Structures are given as C-alpha cells and as structure tokens.
Short mmCIF file of C-alpha atoms in Angstrom, two decimals:
data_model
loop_
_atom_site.label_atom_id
_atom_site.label_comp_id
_atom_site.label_asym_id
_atom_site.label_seq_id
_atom_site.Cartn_x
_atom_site.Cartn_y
_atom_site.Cartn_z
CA UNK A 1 32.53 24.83 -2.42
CA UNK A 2 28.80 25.95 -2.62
CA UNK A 3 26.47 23.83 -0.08
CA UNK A 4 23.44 22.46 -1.77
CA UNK A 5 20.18 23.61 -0.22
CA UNK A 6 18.49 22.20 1.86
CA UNK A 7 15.14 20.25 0.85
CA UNK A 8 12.02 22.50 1.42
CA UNK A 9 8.50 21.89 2.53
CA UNK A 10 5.71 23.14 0.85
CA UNK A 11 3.40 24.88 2.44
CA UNK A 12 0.08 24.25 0.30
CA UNK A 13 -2.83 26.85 1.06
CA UNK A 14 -6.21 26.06 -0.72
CA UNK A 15 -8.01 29.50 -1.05
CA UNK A 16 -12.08 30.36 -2.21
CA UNK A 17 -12.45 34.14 -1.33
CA UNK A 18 -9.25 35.58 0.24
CA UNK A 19 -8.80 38.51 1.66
CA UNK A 20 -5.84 40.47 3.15
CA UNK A 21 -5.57 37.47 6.32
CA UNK A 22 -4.06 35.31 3.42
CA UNK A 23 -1.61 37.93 2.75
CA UNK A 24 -0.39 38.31 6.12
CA UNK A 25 -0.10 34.72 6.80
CA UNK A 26 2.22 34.13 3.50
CA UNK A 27 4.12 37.33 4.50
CA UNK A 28 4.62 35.67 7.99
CA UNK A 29 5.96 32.56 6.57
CA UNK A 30 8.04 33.70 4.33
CA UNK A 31 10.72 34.45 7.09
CA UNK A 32 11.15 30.65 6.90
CA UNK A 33 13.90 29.99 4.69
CA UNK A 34 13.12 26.25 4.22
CA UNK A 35 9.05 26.86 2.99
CA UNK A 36 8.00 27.31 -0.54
CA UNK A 37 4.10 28.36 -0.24
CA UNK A 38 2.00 27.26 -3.17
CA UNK A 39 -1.38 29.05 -3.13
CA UNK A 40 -4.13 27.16 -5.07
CA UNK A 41 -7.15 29.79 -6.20
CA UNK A 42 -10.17 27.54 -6.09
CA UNK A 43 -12.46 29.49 -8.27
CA UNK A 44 -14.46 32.78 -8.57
CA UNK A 45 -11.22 34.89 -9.62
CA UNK A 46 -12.98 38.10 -11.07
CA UNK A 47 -14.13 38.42 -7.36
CA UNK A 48 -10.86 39.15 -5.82
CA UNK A 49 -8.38 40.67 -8.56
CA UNK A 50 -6.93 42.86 -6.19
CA UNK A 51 -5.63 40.30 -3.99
CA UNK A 52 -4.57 37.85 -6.68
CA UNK A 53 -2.24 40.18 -7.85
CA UNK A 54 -0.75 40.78 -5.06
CA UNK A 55 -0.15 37.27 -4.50
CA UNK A 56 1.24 37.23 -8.40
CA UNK A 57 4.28 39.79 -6.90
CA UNK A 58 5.26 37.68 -3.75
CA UNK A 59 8.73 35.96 -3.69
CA UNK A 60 8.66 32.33 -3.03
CA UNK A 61 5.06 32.21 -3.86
CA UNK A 62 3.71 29.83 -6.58
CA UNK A 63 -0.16 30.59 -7.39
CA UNK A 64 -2.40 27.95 -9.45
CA UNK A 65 -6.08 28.58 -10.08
CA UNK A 66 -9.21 26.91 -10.71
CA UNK A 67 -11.44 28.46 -13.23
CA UNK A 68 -13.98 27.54 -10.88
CA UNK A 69 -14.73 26.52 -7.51
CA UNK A 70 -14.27 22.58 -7.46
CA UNK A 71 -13.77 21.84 -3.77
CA UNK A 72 -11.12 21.75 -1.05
CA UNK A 73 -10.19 18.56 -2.25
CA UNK A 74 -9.54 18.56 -5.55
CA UNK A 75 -7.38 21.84 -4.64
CA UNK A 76 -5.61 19.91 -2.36
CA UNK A 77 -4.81 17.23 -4.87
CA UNK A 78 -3.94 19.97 -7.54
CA UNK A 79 -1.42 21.49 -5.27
CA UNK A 80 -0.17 17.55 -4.90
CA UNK A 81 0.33 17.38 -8.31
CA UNK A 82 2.18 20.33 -8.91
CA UNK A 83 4.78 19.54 -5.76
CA UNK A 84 5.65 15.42 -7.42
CA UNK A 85 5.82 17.54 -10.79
CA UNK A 86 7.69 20.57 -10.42
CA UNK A 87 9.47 20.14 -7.05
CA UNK A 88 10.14 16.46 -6.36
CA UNK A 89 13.05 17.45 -4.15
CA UNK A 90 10.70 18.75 -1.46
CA UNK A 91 10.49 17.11 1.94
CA UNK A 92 6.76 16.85 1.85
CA UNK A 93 3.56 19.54 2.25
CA UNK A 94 2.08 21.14 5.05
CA UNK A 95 -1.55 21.74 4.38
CA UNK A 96 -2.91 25.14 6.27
CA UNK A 97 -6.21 26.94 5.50
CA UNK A 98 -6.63 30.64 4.48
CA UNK A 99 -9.41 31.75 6.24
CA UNK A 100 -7.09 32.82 9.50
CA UNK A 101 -7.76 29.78 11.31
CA UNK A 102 -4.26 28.56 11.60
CA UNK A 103 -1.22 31.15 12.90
CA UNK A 104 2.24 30.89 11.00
CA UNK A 105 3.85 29.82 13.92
CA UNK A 106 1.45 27.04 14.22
CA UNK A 107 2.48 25.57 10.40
CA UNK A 108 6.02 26.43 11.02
CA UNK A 109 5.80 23.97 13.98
CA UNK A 110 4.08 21.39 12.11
CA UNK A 111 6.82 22.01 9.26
CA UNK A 112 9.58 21.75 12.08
CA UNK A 113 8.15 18.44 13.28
CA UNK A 114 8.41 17.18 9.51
CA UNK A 115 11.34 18.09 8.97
CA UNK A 116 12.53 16.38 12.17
CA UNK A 117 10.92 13.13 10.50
CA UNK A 118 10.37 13.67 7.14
CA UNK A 119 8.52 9.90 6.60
CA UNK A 120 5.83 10.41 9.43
CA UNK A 121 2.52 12.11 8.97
CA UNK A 122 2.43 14.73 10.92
CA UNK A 123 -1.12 16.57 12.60
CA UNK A 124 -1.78 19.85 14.26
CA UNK A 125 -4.13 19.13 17.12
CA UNK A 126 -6.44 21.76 18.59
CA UNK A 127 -7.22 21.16 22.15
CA UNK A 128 -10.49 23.09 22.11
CA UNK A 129 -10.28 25.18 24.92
CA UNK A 130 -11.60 28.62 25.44
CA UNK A 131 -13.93 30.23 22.99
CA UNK A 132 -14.99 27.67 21.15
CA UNK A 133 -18.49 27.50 18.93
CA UNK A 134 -20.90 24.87 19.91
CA UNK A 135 -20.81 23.13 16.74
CA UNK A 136 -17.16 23.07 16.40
CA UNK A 137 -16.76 21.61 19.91
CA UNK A 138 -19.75 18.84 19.37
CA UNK A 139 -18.73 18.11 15.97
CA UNK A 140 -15.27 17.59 16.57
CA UNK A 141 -16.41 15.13 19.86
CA UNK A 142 -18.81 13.19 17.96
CA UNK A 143 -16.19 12.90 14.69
CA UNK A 144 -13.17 11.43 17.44
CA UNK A 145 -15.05 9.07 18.85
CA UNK A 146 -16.43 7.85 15.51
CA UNK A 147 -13.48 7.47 13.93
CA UNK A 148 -11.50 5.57 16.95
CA UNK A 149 -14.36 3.15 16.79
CA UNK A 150 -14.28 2.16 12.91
CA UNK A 151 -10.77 3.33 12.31
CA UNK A 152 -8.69 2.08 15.49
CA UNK A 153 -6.73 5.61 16.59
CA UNK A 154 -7.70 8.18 19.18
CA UNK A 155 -6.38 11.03 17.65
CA UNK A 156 -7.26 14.27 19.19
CA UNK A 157 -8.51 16.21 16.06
CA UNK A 158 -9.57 14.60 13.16
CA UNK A 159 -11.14 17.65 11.50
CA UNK A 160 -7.81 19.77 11.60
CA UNK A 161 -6.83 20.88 8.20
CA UNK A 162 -2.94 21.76 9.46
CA UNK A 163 -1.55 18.64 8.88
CA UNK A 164 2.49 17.95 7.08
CA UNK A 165 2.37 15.12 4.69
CA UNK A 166 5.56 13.42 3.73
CA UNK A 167 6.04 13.55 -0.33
CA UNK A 168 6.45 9.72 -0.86
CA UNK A 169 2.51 9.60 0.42
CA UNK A 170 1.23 12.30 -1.92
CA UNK A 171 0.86 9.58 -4.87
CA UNK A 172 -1.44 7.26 -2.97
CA UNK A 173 -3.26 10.35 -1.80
CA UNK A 174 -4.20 11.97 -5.15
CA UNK A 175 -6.16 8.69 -6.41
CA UNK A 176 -8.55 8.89 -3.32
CA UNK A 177 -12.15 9.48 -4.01
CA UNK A 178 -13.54 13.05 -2.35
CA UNK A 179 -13.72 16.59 -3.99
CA UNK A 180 -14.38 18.43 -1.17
CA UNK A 181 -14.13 18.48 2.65
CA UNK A 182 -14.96 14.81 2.27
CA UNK A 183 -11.42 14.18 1.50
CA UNK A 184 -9.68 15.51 4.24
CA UNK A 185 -11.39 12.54 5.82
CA UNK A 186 -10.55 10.22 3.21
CA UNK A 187 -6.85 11.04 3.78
CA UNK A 188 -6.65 11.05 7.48
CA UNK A 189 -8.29 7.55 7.09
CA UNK A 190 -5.85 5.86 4.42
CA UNK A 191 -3.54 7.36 6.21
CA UNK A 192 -3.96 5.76 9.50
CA UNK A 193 -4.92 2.94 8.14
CA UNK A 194 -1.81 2.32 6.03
CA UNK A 195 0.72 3.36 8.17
CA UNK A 196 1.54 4.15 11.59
CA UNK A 197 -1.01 7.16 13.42
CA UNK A 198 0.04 10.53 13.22
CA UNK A 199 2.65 12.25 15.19
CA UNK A 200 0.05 15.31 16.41
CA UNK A 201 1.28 18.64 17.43
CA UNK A 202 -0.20 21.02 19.73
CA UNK A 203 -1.47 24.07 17.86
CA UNK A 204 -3.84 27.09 18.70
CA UNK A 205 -7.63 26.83 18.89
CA UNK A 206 -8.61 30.16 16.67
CA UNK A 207 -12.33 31.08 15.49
CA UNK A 208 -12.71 34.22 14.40
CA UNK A 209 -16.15 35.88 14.74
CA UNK A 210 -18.00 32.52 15.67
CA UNK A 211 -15.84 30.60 12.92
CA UNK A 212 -18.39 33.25 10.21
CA UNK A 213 -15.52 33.00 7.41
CA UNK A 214 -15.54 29.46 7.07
CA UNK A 215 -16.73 27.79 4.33
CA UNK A 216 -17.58 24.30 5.71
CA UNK A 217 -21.01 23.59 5.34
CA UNK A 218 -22.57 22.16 8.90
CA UNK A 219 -25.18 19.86 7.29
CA UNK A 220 -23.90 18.85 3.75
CA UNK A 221 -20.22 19.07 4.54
CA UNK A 222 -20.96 17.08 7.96
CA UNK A 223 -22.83 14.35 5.72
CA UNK A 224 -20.02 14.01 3.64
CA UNK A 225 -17.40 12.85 6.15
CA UNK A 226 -19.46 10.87 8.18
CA UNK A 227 -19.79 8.87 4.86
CA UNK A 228 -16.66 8.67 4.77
CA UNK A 229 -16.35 6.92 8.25
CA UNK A 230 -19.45 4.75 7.46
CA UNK A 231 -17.83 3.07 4.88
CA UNK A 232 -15.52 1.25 6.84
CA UNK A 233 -18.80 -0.29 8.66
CA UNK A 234 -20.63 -0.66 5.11
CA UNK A 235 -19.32 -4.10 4.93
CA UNK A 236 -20.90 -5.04 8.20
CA UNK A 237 -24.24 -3.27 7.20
CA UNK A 238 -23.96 -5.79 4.20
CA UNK A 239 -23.69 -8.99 6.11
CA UNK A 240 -26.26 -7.87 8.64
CA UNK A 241 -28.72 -7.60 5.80
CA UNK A 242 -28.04 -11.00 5.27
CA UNK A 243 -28.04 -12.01 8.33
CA UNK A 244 -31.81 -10.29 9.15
CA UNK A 245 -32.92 -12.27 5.55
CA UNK A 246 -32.01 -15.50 6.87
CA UNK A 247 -32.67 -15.29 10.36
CA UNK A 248 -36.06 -13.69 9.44
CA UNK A 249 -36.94 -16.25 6.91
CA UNK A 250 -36.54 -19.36 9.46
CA UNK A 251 -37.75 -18.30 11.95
CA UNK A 252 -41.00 -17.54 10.30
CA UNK A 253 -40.84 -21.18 9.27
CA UNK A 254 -39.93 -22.89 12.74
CA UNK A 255 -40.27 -20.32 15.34
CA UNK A 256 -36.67 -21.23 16.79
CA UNK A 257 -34.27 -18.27 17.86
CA UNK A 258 -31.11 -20.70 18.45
CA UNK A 259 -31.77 -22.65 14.95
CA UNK A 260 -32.59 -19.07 13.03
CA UNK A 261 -29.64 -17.60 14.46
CA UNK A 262 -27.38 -20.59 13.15
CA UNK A 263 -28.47 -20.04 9.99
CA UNK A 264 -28.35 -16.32 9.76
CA UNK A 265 -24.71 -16.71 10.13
CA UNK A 266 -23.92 -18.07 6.85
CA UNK A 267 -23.96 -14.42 6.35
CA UNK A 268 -20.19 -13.66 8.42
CA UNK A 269 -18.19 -15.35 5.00
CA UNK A 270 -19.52 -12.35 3.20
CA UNK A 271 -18.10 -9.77 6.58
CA UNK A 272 -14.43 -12.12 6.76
CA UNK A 273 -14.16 -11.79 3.07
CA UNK A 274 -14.88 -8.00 3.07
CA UNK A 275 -13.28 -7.19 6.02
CA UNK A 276 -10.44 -8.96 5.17
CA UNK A 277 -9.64 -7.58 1.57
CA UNK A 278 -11.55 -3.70 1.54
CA UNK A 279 -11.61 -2.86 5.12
CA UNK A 280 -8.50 -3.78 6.87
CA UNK A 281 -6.27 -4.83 3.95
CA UNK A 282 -5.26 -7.53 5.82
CA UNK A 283 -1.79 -9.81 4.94
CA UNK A 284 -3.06 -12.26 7.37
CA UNK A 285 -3.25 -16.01 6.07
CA UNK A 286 -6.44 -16.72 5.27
CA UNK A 287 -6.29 -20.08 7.67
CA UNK A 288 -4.87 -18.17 10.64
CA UNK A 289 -7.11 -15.12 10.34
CA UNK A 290 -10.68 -17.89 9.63
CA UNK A 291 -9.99 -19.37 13.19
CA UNK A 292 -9.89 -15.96 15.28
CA UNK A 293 -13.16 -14.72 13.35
CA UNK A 294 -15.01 -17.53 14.01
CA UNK A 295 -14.08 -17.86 17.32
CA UNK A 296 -15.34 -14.37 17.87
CA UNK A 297 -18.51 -15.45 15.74
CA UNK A 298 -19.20 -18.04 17.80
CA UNK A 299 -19.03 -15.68 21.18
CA UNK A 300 -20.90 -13.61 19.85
CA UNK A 301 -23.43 -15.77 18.70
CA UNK A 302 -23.60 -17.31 22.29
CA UNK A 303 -24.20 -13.52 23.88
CA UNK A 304 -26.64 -12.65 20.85
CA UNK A 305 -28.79 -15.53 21.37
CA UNK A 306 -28.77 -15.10 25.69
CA UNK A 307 -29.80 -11.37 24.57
CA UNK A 308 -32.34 -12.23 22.09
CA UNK A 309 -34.27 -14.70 24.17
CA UNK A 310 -33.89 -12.81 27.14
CA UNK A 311 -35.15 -9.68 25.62
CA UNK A 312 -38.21 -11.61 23.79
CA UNK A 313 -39.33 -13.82 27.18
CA UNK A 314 -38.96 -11.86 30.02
CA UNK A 315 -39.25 -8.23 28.23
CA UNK A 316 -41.73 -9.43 25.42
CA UNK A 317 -40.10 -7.00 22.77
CA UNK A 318 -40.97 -9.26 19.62
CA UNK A 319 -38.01 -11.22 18.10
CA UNK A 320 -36.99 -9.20 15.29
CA UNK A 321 -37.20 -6.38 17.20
CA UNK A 322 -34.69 -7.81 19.52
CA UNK A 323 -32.68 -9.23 16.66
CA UNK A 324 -32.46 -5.86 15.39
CA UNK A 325 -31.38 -4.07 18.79
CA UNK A 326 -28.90 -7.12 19.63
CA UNK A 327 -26.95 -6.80 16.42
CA UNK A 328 -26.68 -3.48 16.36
CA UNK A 329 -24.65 -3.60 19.46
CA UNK A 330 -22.63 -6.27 18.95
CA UNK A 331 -22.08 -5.21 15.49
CA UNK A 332 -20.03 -2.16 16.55
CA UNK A 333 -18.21 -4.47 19.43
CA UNK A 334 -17.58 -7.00 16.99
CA UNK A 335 -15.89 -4.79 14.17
CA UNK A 336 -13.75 -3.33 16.77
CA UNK A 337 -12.33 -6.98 17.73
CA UNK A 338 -11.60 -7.70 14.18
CA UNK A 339 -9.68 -4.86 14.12
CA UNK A 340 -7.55 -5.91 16.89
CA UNK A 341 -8.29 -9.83 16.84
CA UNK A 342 -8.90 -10.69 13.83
CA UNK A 343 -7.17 -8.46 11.61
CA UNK A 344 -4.47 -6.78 14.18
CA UNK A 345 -2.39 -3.34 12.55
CA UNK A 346 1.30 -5.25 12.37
CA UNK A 347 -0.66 -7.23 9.30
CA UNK A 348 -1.60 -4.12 7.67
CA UNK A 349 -0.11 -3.45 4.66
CA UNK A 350 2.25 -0.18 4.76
#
C-alpha cells in the first residue's frame, strides 16, 4: 500500500526585480521534499525575461504575476489566494523575501518549526548583531518598543518578513486593509492580537551592500506602518479631543481645574466603547469590564489633576499647556492598563 504524502508548506516569495539570488535560493530549497515554492512576479516583467523563464522551467515551482507592480502586500495576499484555492491540503506558508536577505536554511527552520505546530504563527527573529545599517538597527528599536506599548507583545522583530503562517489564518488575513509594506504590519498585529504571540525563531541578520537591494522605502514605507500601530491609539486620540473640548470650554467659564477635569471626562464612554469593540475585541461583560475602567479613570483622574495643578502653581506652565503634557502621558499608561486591566488577552476573541 502507497503512503499518502505528507502535507507541504508553501514557501511564498513576493518578487519586484529578481535577479540570479532568487534563483539560488529556490534551487536551495528545493532539496526540501515537504516545500512547494510559489513565486509571485509583482510587476515590471519585460524587465527581467531572462530570469522569468528560468523560473517557468523549475520543478516544484508555481509562478503568478502581476501585470504591474501593486505592492508587497497585495502579492502576499495573491499568493494566499492561490494556496486556499489550488492547494488547500498545505500545512500553511512561509513568507521569505527575494532580495537575499533571508538564507534557505533560515526558511527551512521556520518551515520545520511549523511543521512541528502547524496551528501557531511562527516568526524568524533577527538578533541584529554585527554589521548592521543604522537605519535598520534604529528602525527596528523604535518599531519593538512601539508595538509592545499599543499591541501588548515584546517580540524581538516585528519588521521580519520570514514568518510561517498556518493555512486556517490565511482567510482572515487576505481581508486586511494594506497593499504594501503596510501590511506586513497589519498582519503581525491581527495576528497577535487574535491569538496567542508568535513562536519566534532565531535566524541570520544578512544586509547585503548596506541593505542597497531593498526596496523598502525609509520615509514613505516607515509612515505607513507606524500608521498602522497608531491606529490602535486612534481611539484614545478621539476621546482626548473630547476631553481637551470640554475641559477647555469650562474652564474658560469657571477657572476650576478639579470641576473642568470632571467634566472633560464624559469623554472616557466614547474610549470604553471604542476600546472595547475596535481595539481589543473584547468578550468581557460590559458590567464587569465598566467597573475596572472607571476605576482606572478615576486614578487617573486623581494623578492628572495633582499633575495639572502642580505643574500650573508652582511651575506656572499655563493650564492647557499642562493639560496637554499630563494627558499625553497618562494616555499611553492608561491604554496599556486597559490592555491588561480592563480588557486582559484570555477575553480576546481567538
């Protein structure tokens, strides 16, 4: 009796202007018998005819292509597609870049480590040692801390694009907003957010000549996926407006911090019903999760009015001014106590 095969992984490459390093990664993985590489051609294809038909005559190779160049991450979710459509029986996808950055052993190892648990999201974390560009290395810092203060996980490298996705996830994944770099983001995100962190693998740190090859923008692409991050704070930018409107607007009339600051929290039902529904998807009751946010209101409010008045009598920085600097602060503080307060991760939805 002939053994059924085993399940593969796909091993999903999004490619704008290969050249031969493409070539020599697929050739190195295809002494795994348990990947199927799918090559998505983002564009620009009179450029490079040589190459794509050389990757037309590879064995185990599928190749789709983009007319034109639409992004990383609407490659990405092409090469989703085409995995739930025409090879449902896969594992799940290991997503590796073309431009050299990541070494075949590195995505077998990330493939390995999916394989081992095929329902866990799976990342391939650089530890930035060595050689490493300025940009790269400050980017990467300022991007980690950012996202363990609005998302809730210190994970090592949250720009890596080697990461192994399991298939029942790819679904969810493909109706996220984001086009290009931006999504990578976006996924990491939903993904921690949804589920459990990632299991993160140790991989190589590789830049070739100063990281020239790559196509990430430092400016526009950086934009992007800060954005991204941002969001999860947009809904306490939004009840901070209203806060500031409120507070402002009595305390013009009566010249009272304690009695403007009262007011100016009719603005946190806006935050707790945000928070609560957009942010942290929360299957809290209502009733349960109400009483822990406004007992952390109401700390807050005691620290933000000590700071305001201490700031405005003893300092003389003007009130707003010191409404302005105070909330900022305890902004950030307080949406990282819903988080684990208010909102805690066993009562997020999987």
């Amino acid at each position: 009796m002939v053994e059924a095969p085993l399940p593969p992984v796909v091993v999903l490459i999004p490619a704008w202007h290969p050249d031969e390093r493409l070539l020599q990664l697929i050739t190195d993985l295809q002494t795994h018998p348990r990947l199927h590489i799918l090559v998505v051609l983002d564009g620009d294809l009179e450029q490079y005819p040589k190459i794509v038909e050389s990757l037309t005559n590879l064995e185990n190779v599928t190749l789709l292509k983009h007319g034109a160049n639409l992004g990383k991450g609407r490659a990405l979710k092409t090469g989703f597609n085409w995995i739930l459509t025409e090879l449902p029986t896969a594992i799940g996808v290991v997503t590796a870049d073309a431009d050299g950055q990541h070494a075949a052993d590195d995505i077998v190892s990330v493939a390995e480590a999916l394989i081992a648990a095929p329902r866990r999201f799976i990342l391939g974390s650089r530890g930035f040692h060595g050689d490493v560009p300025f940009r790269s290395q400050m980017g990467n810092s300022i991007t980690r801390n950012l996202f363990w203060m609005l998302a809730g996980h210190r994970i090592k490298d949250t720009q890596s694009g080697l990461r192994a996705i399991p298939i029942h996830r790819l679904g969810e994944l493909m109706k996220l907003n984001g086009e290009r770099y931006e999504y990578e983001m976006n996924m990491l995100a939903h993904l921690c957010r949804s589920g459990a962190p990632p299991v993160e693998v140790p991989i190589r740190t590789i830049y070739i000549e100063n990281n020239r090859s790559s196509h990430f923008d430092p400016i526009r692409d950086s934009m992007r996926i800060y954005f991204v991050l941002l969001r999860f704070y947009f809904s306490s930018l939004i009840a901070a407006g209203i806060d500031f409107v409120f507070f402002s607007a009595t305390f013009a009339l009566t010249h009272n911090v304690l009695y403007s600051m009262v007011v100016g929290r009719f603005s946190s039902i806006a935050n707790f019903l945000l928070n609560r529904r957009f942010v942290f998807h929360s299957r809290a009751s209502v009733r349960g999760a109400l009483w822990r946010y406004y007992a952390l209101v109401a700390v807050f409010g005691v620290i933000g009015y000590g700071a305001i008045t201490g700031l405005s009598r003893w300092l003389h920085v003007p009130v707003l001014l010191a409404k302005i600097v105070t909330e900022t602060v305890l902004s950030l503080a307080s949406f990282a106590l819903q988080r684990l307060f208010v909102f805690p991760p066993s009562n997020v939805q999987e």
